[in-house]
């Protein structure tokens, strides 16, 4: 937890007294559920703090974070990066979606237990949810980690983002090829990536990078295509 406090300070996050306590409770509850339901392969607490918490909060280093109010996490799994962000930003609104209902139900229970009031959960596929007016182009920021290659992920995520908002794709370093292959896709969906508009995560043994793609125009109504098509036939 001391390492997490160091990361929060480094990122300039003003956190409340009970913040670290909430993280600890979240980790203990996930690890306890994990004995019955597969939520994470990371069971060592030290590794959990680094690979789940510190990795998730690195987007806090993004200079325009203070302008962001509504956030969606697509393919949240056991709540990453959505829950660690919701813990440090109690005044922002979070929607966490996943196509596996079992995981959604468990993280809903866990978040109630730790008293998170700024998070809602929705079971479904991004391709379907993004066509619902209630969610389409409604978010200032869409975050997503370990869900799909960038071309596919852009089709899942960019339709949720308002024009002027951001899509934060959590990736590893060395994704030049993936990036080059997805350029047409994110542009077609209304995204724009300025050179070097990414946050590097280092200093904690993490070799990760968050690409910050800006939404500069509306996503054409036909995207995302029907569930399953983006993975079968990624936009080129
Ligand atoms: N984001 C979490 C993390 O970094 O630990 C979970 C990553 S897990 C490898 C991928 C998650 O994405 C799974 O929980 C899966 O159910 C979800 N997922 C995959 N495709 C999806 C889709 N089209 N719509 C919504 N969720 C999806």
mmCIF file of C-alpha atoms and ligand atoms in Angstrom:
data_model
loop_
_atom_site.group_PDB
_atom_site.id
_atom_site.type_symbol
_atom_site.label_atom_id
_atom_site.label_comp_id
_atom_site.label_asym_id
_atom_site.label_seq_id
_atom_site.Cartn_x
_atom_site.Cartn_y
_atom_site.Cartn_z
ATOM 1 C CA UNK A 1 0.000 0.000 0.000
ATOM 2 C CA UNK A 2 2.982 2.297 0.616
ATOM 3 C CA UNK A 3 3.909 1.818 -3.041
ATOM 4 C CA UNK A 4 0.388 2.801 -4.082
ATOM 5 C CA UNK A 5 0.556 5.946 -1.941
ATOM 6 C CA UNK A 6 3.847 6.794 -3.675
ATOM 7 C CA UNK A 7 2.242 6.363 -7.111
ATOM 8 C CA UNK A 8 -0.747 8.543 -6.140
ATOM 9 C CA UNK A 9 1.600 11.268 -4.895
ATOM 10 C CA UNK A 10 3.716 11.027 -8.042
ATOM 11 C CA UNK A 11 0.591 11.454 -10.161
ATOM 12 C CA UNK A 12 -0.477 14.475 -8.095
ATOM 13 C CA UNK A 13 -3.732 12.888 -6.937
ATOM 14 C CA UNK A 14 -5.315 14.408 -3.821
ATOM 15 C CA UNK A 15 -6.758 11.387 -2.111
ATOM 16 C CA UNK A 16 -8.877 11.107 0.990
ATOM 17 C CA UNK A 17 -7.988 9.445 4.273
ATOM 18 C CA UNK A 18 -9.973 6.299 3.638
ATOM 19 C CA UNK A 19 -8.776 5.835 0.035
ATOM 20 C CA UNK A 20 -6.010 3.324 0.759
ATOM 21 C CA UNK A 21 -8.355 1.454 3.047
ATOM 22 C CA UNK A 22 -10.881 1.100 0.207
ATOM 23 C CA UNK A 23 -8.169 -0.266 -2.092
ATOM 24 C CA UNK A 24 -7.121 -2.807 0.503
ATOM 25 C CA UNK A 25 -10.709 -3.945 1.034
ATOM 26 C CA UNK A 26 -11.285 -4.188 -2.719
ATOM 27 C CA UNK A 27 -8.176 -6.358 -3.124
ATOM 28 C CA UNK A 28 -9.090 -8.631 -0.193
ATOM 29 C CA UNK A 29 -12.639 -9.128 -1.481
ATOM 30 C CA UNK A 30 -11.519 -9.831 -5.081
ATOM 31 C CA UNK A 31 -8.951 -12.360 -3.821
ATOM 32 C CA UNK A 32 -11.519 -14.002 -1.606
ATOM 33 C CA UNK A 33 -14.084 -14.303 -4.487
ATOM 34 C CA UNK A 34 -11.254 -15.458 -6.736
ATOM 35 C CA UNK A 35 -11.099 -18.753 -4.824
ATOM 36 C CA UNK A 36 -14.564 -19.586 -6.194
ATOM 37 C CA UNK A 37 -14.797 -17.660 -9.465
ATOM 38 C CA UNK A 38 -11.942 -16.858 -11.824
ATOM 39 C CA UNK A 39 -11.482 -13.078 -11.576
ATOM 40 C CA UNK A 40 -7.719 -12.628 -11.806
ATOM 41 C CA UNK A 41 -4.592 -14.710 -12.273
ATOM 42 C CA UNK A 42 -2.700 -12.355 -9.943
ATOM 43 C CA UNK A 43 -2.958 -13.613 -6.371
ATOM 44 C CA UNK A 44 0.201 -12.154 -4.803
ATOM 45 C CA UNK A 45 -0.801 -8.950 -2.986
ATOM 46 C CA UNK A 46 2.303 -6.993 -3.888
ATOM 47 C CA UNK A 47 1.843 -7.867 -7.560
ATOM 48 C CA UNK A 48 -1.887 -7.092 -7.316
ATOM 49 C CA UNK A 49 -1.113 -3.561 -6.087
ATOM 50 C CA UNK A 50 1.304 -2.930 -8.961
ATOM 51 C CA UNK A 51 -0.371 -4.708 -11.859
ATOM 52 C CA UNK A 52 -3.964 -3.880 -11.022
ATOM 53 C CA UNK A 53 -4.005 -0.689 -8.937
ATOM 54 C CA UNK A 54 -0.934 1.286 -10.016
ATOM 55 C CA UNK A 55 -1.341 0.284 -13.645
ATOM 56 C CA UNK A 56 -5.017 1.376 -13.592
ATOM 57 C CA UNK A 57 -4.462 4.787 -12.025
ATOM 58 C CA UNK A 58 -1.754 5.936 -14.404
ATOM 59 C CA UNK A 59 -4.326 7.755 -16.521
ATOM 60 C CA UNK A 60 -4.564 10.213 -13.575
ATOM 61 C CA UNK A 61 -1.359 11.713 -14.982
ATOM 62 C CA UNK A 62 -3.286 12.930 -18.027
ATOM 63 C CA UNK A 63 -3.312 16.722 -17.881
ATOM 64 C CA UNK A 64 -6.984 17.094 -18.862
ATOM 65 C CA UNK A 65 -8.323 14.693 -16.246
ATOM 66 C CA UNK A 66 -9.887 17.601 -14.284
ATOM 67 C CA UNK A 67 -12.231 18.320 -17.249
ATOM 68 C CA UNK A 68 -13.611 14.785 -17.222
ATOM 69 C CA UNK A 69 -16.870 13.919 -15.456
ATOM 70 C CA UNK A 70 -18.347 10.795 -17.026
ATOM 71 C CA UNK A 71 -16.186 7.704 -17.541
ATOM 72 C CA UNK A 72 -16.973 4.285 -19.055
ATOM 73 C CA UNK A 73 -14.789 1.186 -18.652
ATOM 74 C CA UNK A 74 -15.326 -1.320 -21.479
ATOM 75 C CA UNK A 75 -14.578 -4.972 -20.622
ATOM 76 C CA UNK A 76 -13.892 -4.201 -16.973
ATOM 77 C CA UNK A 77 -13.492 -7.852 -15.849
ATOM 78 C CA UNK A 78 -12.695 -7.706 -12.125
ATOM 79 C CA UNK A 79 -13.049 -3.908 -12.241
ATOM 80 C CA UNK A 80 -9.861 -2.707 -13.934
ATOM 81 C CA UNK A 81 -9.108 0.075 -14.567
ATOM 82 C CA UNK A 82 -12.598 1.369 -13.573
ATOM 83 C CA UNK A 83 -12.697 0.616 -9.826
ATOM 84 C CA UNK A 84 -9.254 2.018 -8.871
ATOM 85 C CA UNK A 85 -10.184 5.197 -10.778
ATOM 86 C CA UNK A 86 -13.620 5.441 -9.150
ATOM 87 C CA UNK A 87 -11.954 5.160 -5.727
ATOM 88 C CA UNK A 88 -9.691 8.162 -6.335
ATOM 89 C CA UNK A 89 -12.336 10.224 -8.126
ATOM 90 C CA UNK A 90 -15.473 10.061 -5.926
ATOM 91 C CA UNK A 91 -16.907 13.097 -7.762
ATOM 92 C CA UNK A 92 -16.752 11.562 -11.238
ATOM 93 C CA UNK A 93 -19.412 9.144 -12.525
ATOM 94 C CA UNK A 94 -18.347 5.683 -13.702
ATOM 95 C CA UNK A 95 -20.126 3.050 -15.784
ATOM 96 C CA UNK A 96 -18.453 -0.375 -15.905
ATOM 97 C CA UNK A 97 -19.559 -2.797 -18.602
ATOM 98 C CA UNK A 98 -18.674 -6.407 -19.340
ATOM 99 C CA UNK A 99 -20.095 -9.218 -21.441
ATOM 100 C CA UNK A 100 -19.701 -11.701 -18.543
ATOM 101 C CA UNK A 101 -22.580 -11.262 -16.133
ATOM 102 C CA UNK A 102 -20.977 -13.326 -13.375
ATOM 103 C CA UNK A 103 -18.094 -10.845 -13.061
ATOM 104 C CA UNK A 104 -20.415 -7.829 -13.226
ATOM 105 C CA UNK A 105 -22.558 -9.232 -10.376
ATOM 106 C CA UNK A 106 -19.525 -9.908 -8.179
ATOM 107 C CA UNK A 107 -17.889 -6.511 -8.647
ATOM 108 C CA UNK A 108 -21.261 -4.857 -8.022
ATOM 109 C CA UNK A 109 -21.446 -6.684 -4.661
ATOM 110 C CA UNK A 110 -17.831 -5.827 -3.799
ATOM 111 C CA UNK A 111 -18.222 -2.153 -4.667
ATOM 112 C CA UNK A 112 -21.358 -1.942 -2.494
ATOM 113 C CA UNK A 113 -19.449 -3.525 0.350
ATOM 114 C CA UNK A 114 -16.703 -0.911 0.168
ATOM 115 C CA UNK A 115 -19.266 1.889 -0.170
ATOM 116 C CA UNK A 116 -18.567 3.140 -3.714
ATOM 117 C CA UNK A 117 -21.444 5.417 -4.687
ATOM 118 C CA UNK A 118 -20.197 6.756 -8.022
ATOM 119 C CA UNK A 119 -20.195 3.508 -10.021
ATOM 120 C CA UNK A 120 -22.920 1.728 -11.979
ATOM 121 C CA UNK A 121 -22.599 -1.625 -13.715
ATOM 122 C CA UNK A 122 -24.043 -3.006 -16.905
ATOM 123 C CA UNK A 123 -23.894 -6.475 -18.364
ATOM 124 C CA UNK A 124 -23.686 -6.675 -22.165
ATOM 125 C CA UNK A 125 -21.476 -6.458 -25.195
ATOM 126 C CA UNK A 126 -20.006 -3.116 -26.128
ATOM 127 C CA UNK A 127 -21.275 -3.593 -29.721
ATOM 128 C CA UNK A 128 -24.894 -3.676 -28.461
ATOM 129 C CA UNK A 129 -24.707 -1.141 -25.636
ATOM 130 C CA UNK A 130 -23.064 1.481 -27.891
ATOM 131 C CA UNK A 131 -26.210 1.649 -30.043
ATOM 132 C CA UNK A 132 -28.378 2.599 -27.055
ATOM 133 C CA UNK A 133 -28.944 6.390 -27.086
ATOM 134 C CA UNK A 134 -28.561 6.490 -23.324
ATOM 135 C CA UNK A 135 -24.891 5.548 -23.717
ATOM 136 C CA UNK A 136 -23.854 6.528 -27.236
ATOM 137 C CA UNK A 137 -21.479 9.523 -27.337
ATOM 138 C CA UNK A 138 -22.277 10.309 -23.677
ATOM 139 C CA UNK A 139 -18.865 9.925 -22.021
ATOM 140 C CA UNK A 140 -15.929 12.283 -21.561
ATOM 141 C CA UNK A 141 -13.551 9.351 -21.254
ATOM 142 C CA UNK A 142 -13.607 5.671 -22.210
ATOM 143 C CA UNK A 143 -10.941 3.479 -20.608
ATOM 144 C CA UNK A 144 -10.190 -0.108 -21.550
ATOM 145 C CA UNK A 145 -7.447 -2.589 -20.695
ATOM 146 C CA UNK A 146 -6.601 -6.056 -22.036
ATOM 147 C CA UNK A 147 -9.757 -6.473 -24.086
ATOM 148 C CA UNK A 148 -8.745 -6.483 -27.782
ATOM 149 C CA UNK A 149 -6.289 -5.232 -30.380
ATOM 150 C CA UNK A 150 -6.516 -1.489 -30.999
ATOM 151 C CA UNK A 151 -8.551 -1.680 -34.250
ATOM 152 C CA UNK A 152 -11.223 -3.817 -32.535
ATOM 153 C CA UNK A 153 -11.037 -1.877 -29.287
ATOM 154 C CA UNK A 154 -11.558 1.412 -31.145
ATOM 155 C CA UNK A 155 -14.800 0.051 -32.600
ATOM 156 C CA UNK A 156 -15.941 -0.988 -29.096
ATOM 157 C CA UNK A 157 -14.895 2.218 -27.357
ATOM 158 C CA UNK A 158 -15.018 5.307 -29.600
ATOM 159 C CA UNK A 159 -18.834 5.169 -30.123
ATOM 160 C CA UNK A 160 -19.277 5.835 -26.372
ATOM 161 C CA UNK A 161 -17.145 8.995 -26.385
ATOM 162 C CA UNK A 162 -18.534 12.531 -26.870
ATOM 163 C CA UNK A 163 -16.919 14.657 -29.566
ATOM 164 C CA UNK A 164 -14.135 16.451 -27.674
ATOM 165 C CA UNK A 165 -13.715 13.530 -25.252
ATOM 166 C CA UNK A 166 -11.018 10.852 -24.972
ATOM 167 C CA UNK A 167 -10.430 7.142 -25.400
ATOM 168 C CA UNK A 168 -7.617 5.800 -23.198
ATOM 169 C CA UNK A 169 -6.318 2.496 -24.571
ATOM 170 C CA UNK A 170 -4.155 0.720 -21.982
ATOM 171 C CA UNK A 171 -1.420 -1.049 -23.924
ATOM 172 C CA UNK A 172 2.125 -2.348 -23.608
ATOM 173 C CA UNK A 173 5.182 -0.594 -24.922
ATOM 174 C CA UNK A 174 6.280 -1.719 -28.369
ATOM 175 C CA UNK A 175 2.886 -1.694 -30.063
ATOM 176 C CA UNK A 176 4.039 0.201 -33.154
ATOM 177 C CA UNK A 177 2.773 -2.503 -35.534
ATOM 178 C CA UNK A 178 -0.641 -2.697 -33.821
ATOM 179 C CA UNK A 179 -0.829 1.067 -33.874
ATOM 180 C CA UNK A 180 -0.003 1.310 -37.572
ATOM 181 C CA UNK A 181 -2.579 -1.375 -38.401
ATOM 182 C CA UNK A 182 -5.334 0.430 -36.504
ATOM 183 C CA UNK A 183 -4.854 3.981 -37.794
ATOM 184 C CA UNK A 184 -7.607 3.794 -40.397
ATOM 185 C CA UNK A 185 -9.969 2.201 -37.896
ATOM 186 C CA UNK A 186 -9.786 4.863 -35.215
ATOM 187 C CA UNK A 187 -9.868 7.664 -37.787
ATOM 188 C CA UNK A 188 -12.987 6.193 -39.429
ATOM 189 C CA UNK A 189 -14.614 6.018 -35.977
ATOM 190 C CA UNK A 190 -13.880 9.689 -35.262
ATOM 191 C CA UNK A 191 -10.612 9.345 -33.351
ATOM 192 C CA UNK A 192 -7.371 11.243 -33.647
ATOM 193 C CA UNK A 193 -4.027 10.375 -32.073
ATOM 194 C CA UNK A 194 -1.498 13.143 -31.876
ATOM 195 C CA UNK A 195 2.135 12.117 -32.055
ATOM 196 C CA UNK A 196 3.368 11.112 -28.603
ATOM 197 C CA UNK A 197 -0.040 11.551 -27.018
ATOM 198 C CA UNK A 198 0.539 8.704 -24.648
ATOM 199 C CA UNK A 199 1.365 8.217 -20.991
ATOM 200 C CA UNK A 200 4.296 5.951 -20.181
ATOM 201 C CA UNK A 201 4.081 3.863 -17.057
ATOM 202 C CA UNK A 202 7.466 3.153 -15.628
ATOM 203 C CA UNK A 203 9.303 3.219 -12.329
ATOM 204 C CA UNK A 204 7.115 0.482 -10.822
ATOM 205 C CA UNK A 205 8.336 -2.411 -12.936
ATOM 206 C CA UNK A 206 5.537 -1.788 -15.426
ATOM 207 C CA UNK A 207 6.353 -1.427 -19.067
ATOM 208 C CA UNK A 208 3.031 -0.030 -20.171
ATOM 209 C CA UNK A 209 1.667 2.844 -22.164
ATOM 210 C CA UNK A 210 -1.745 4.501 -22.368
ATOM 211 C CA UNK A 211 -2.667 5.868 -25.785
ATOM 212 C CA UNK A 212 -4.858 8.955 -25.498
ATOM 213 C CA UNK A 213 -7.052 9.101 -28.609
ATOM 214 C CA UNK A 214 -9.165 12.228 -28.962
ATOM 215 C CA UNK A 215 -12.669 12.041 -30.422
ATOM 216 C CA UNK A 216 -12.779 14.771 -33.047
ATOM 217 C CA UNK A 217 -15.914 13.821 -34.984
ATOM 218 C CA UNK A 218 -19.029 11.720 -34.528
ATOM 219 C CA UNK A 219 -18.845 7.965 -35.114
ATOM 220 C CA UNK A 220 -20.856 6.949 -38.210
ATOM 221 C CA UNK A 221 -24.173 5.361 -37.096
ATOM 222 C CA UNK A 222 -23.346 1.920 -38.512
ATOM 223 C CA UNK A 223 -20.523 1.392 -35.988
ATOM 224 C CA UNK A 224 -19.992 -0.701 -33.986
ATOM 225 C CA UNK A 225 -21.049 -3.494 -36.323
ATOM 226 C CA UNK A 226 -23.082 -6.365 -34.925
ATOM 227 C CA UNK A 227 -21.717 -8.291 -31.942
ATOM 228 C CA UNK A 228 -18.778 -10.479 -32.920
ATOM 229 C CA UNK A 229 -18.082 -8.796 -36.281
ATOM 230 C CA UNK A 230 -15.344 -6.398 -35.036
ATOM 231 C CA UNK A 231 -13.227 -9.366 -33.845
ATOM 232 C CA UNK A 232 -13.978 -11.558 -36.862
ATOM 233 C CA UNK A 233 -13.359 -8.817 -39.384
ATOM 234 C CA UNK A 234 -11.387 -5.935 -37.791
ATOM 235 C CA UNK A 235 -11.604 -2.566 -39.567
ATOM 236 C CA UNK A 236 -8.568 -2.002 -41.776
HETATM 237 N N1 LIG B 1 -10.104 -4.954 -18.141
HETATM 238 C C1 LIG B 1 -9.864 -6.030 -17.205
HETATM 239 C C2 LIG B 1 -8.412 -6.066 -16.785
HETATM 240 O O1 LIG B 1 -7.589 -5.385 -17.394
HETATM 241 O O2 LIG B 1 -8.083 -6.795 -15.827
HETATM 242 C C3 LIG B 1 -10.336 -7.365 -17.759
HETATM 243 C C4 LIG B 1 -9.573 -7.879 -18.946
HETATM 244 S S1 LIG B 1 -10.176 -9.459 -19.479
HETATM 245 C C5 LIG B 1 -8.760 -10.127 -20.232
HETATM 246 C C6 LIG B 1 -11.240 -8.991 -20.836
HETATM 247 C C7 LIG B 1 -12.672 -8.682 -20.409
HETATM 248 O O3 LIG B 1 -13.345 -8.080 -21.513
HETATM 249 C C8 LIG B 1 -13.459 -9.937 -20.025
HETATM 250 O O4 LIG B 1 -14.032 -9.760 -18.752
HETATM 251 C C9 LIG B 1 -14.524 -10.047 -21.118
HETATM 252 O O5 LIG B 1 -15.734 -10.588 -20.630
HETATM 253 C C10 LIG B 1 -14.664 -8.595 -21.579
HETATM 254 N N2 LIG B 1 -15.113 -8.428 -22.981
HETATM 255 C C11 LIG B 1 -14.575 -8.999 -24.090
HETATM 256 N N3 LIG B 1 -15.227 -8.598 -25.197
HETATM 257 C C12 LIG B 1 -16.212 -7.745 -24.788
HETATM 258 C C13 LIG B 1 -17.222 -7.012 -25.473
HETATM 259 N N4 LIG B 1 -17.362 -7.089 -26.788
HETATM 260 N N5 LIG B 1 -18.039 -6.222 -24.744
HETATM 261 C C14 LIG B 1 -17.914 -6.158 -23.388
HETATM 262 N N6 LIG B 1 -16.972 -6.839 -22.692
HETATM 263 C C15 LIG B 1 -16.129 -7.628 -23.375
#
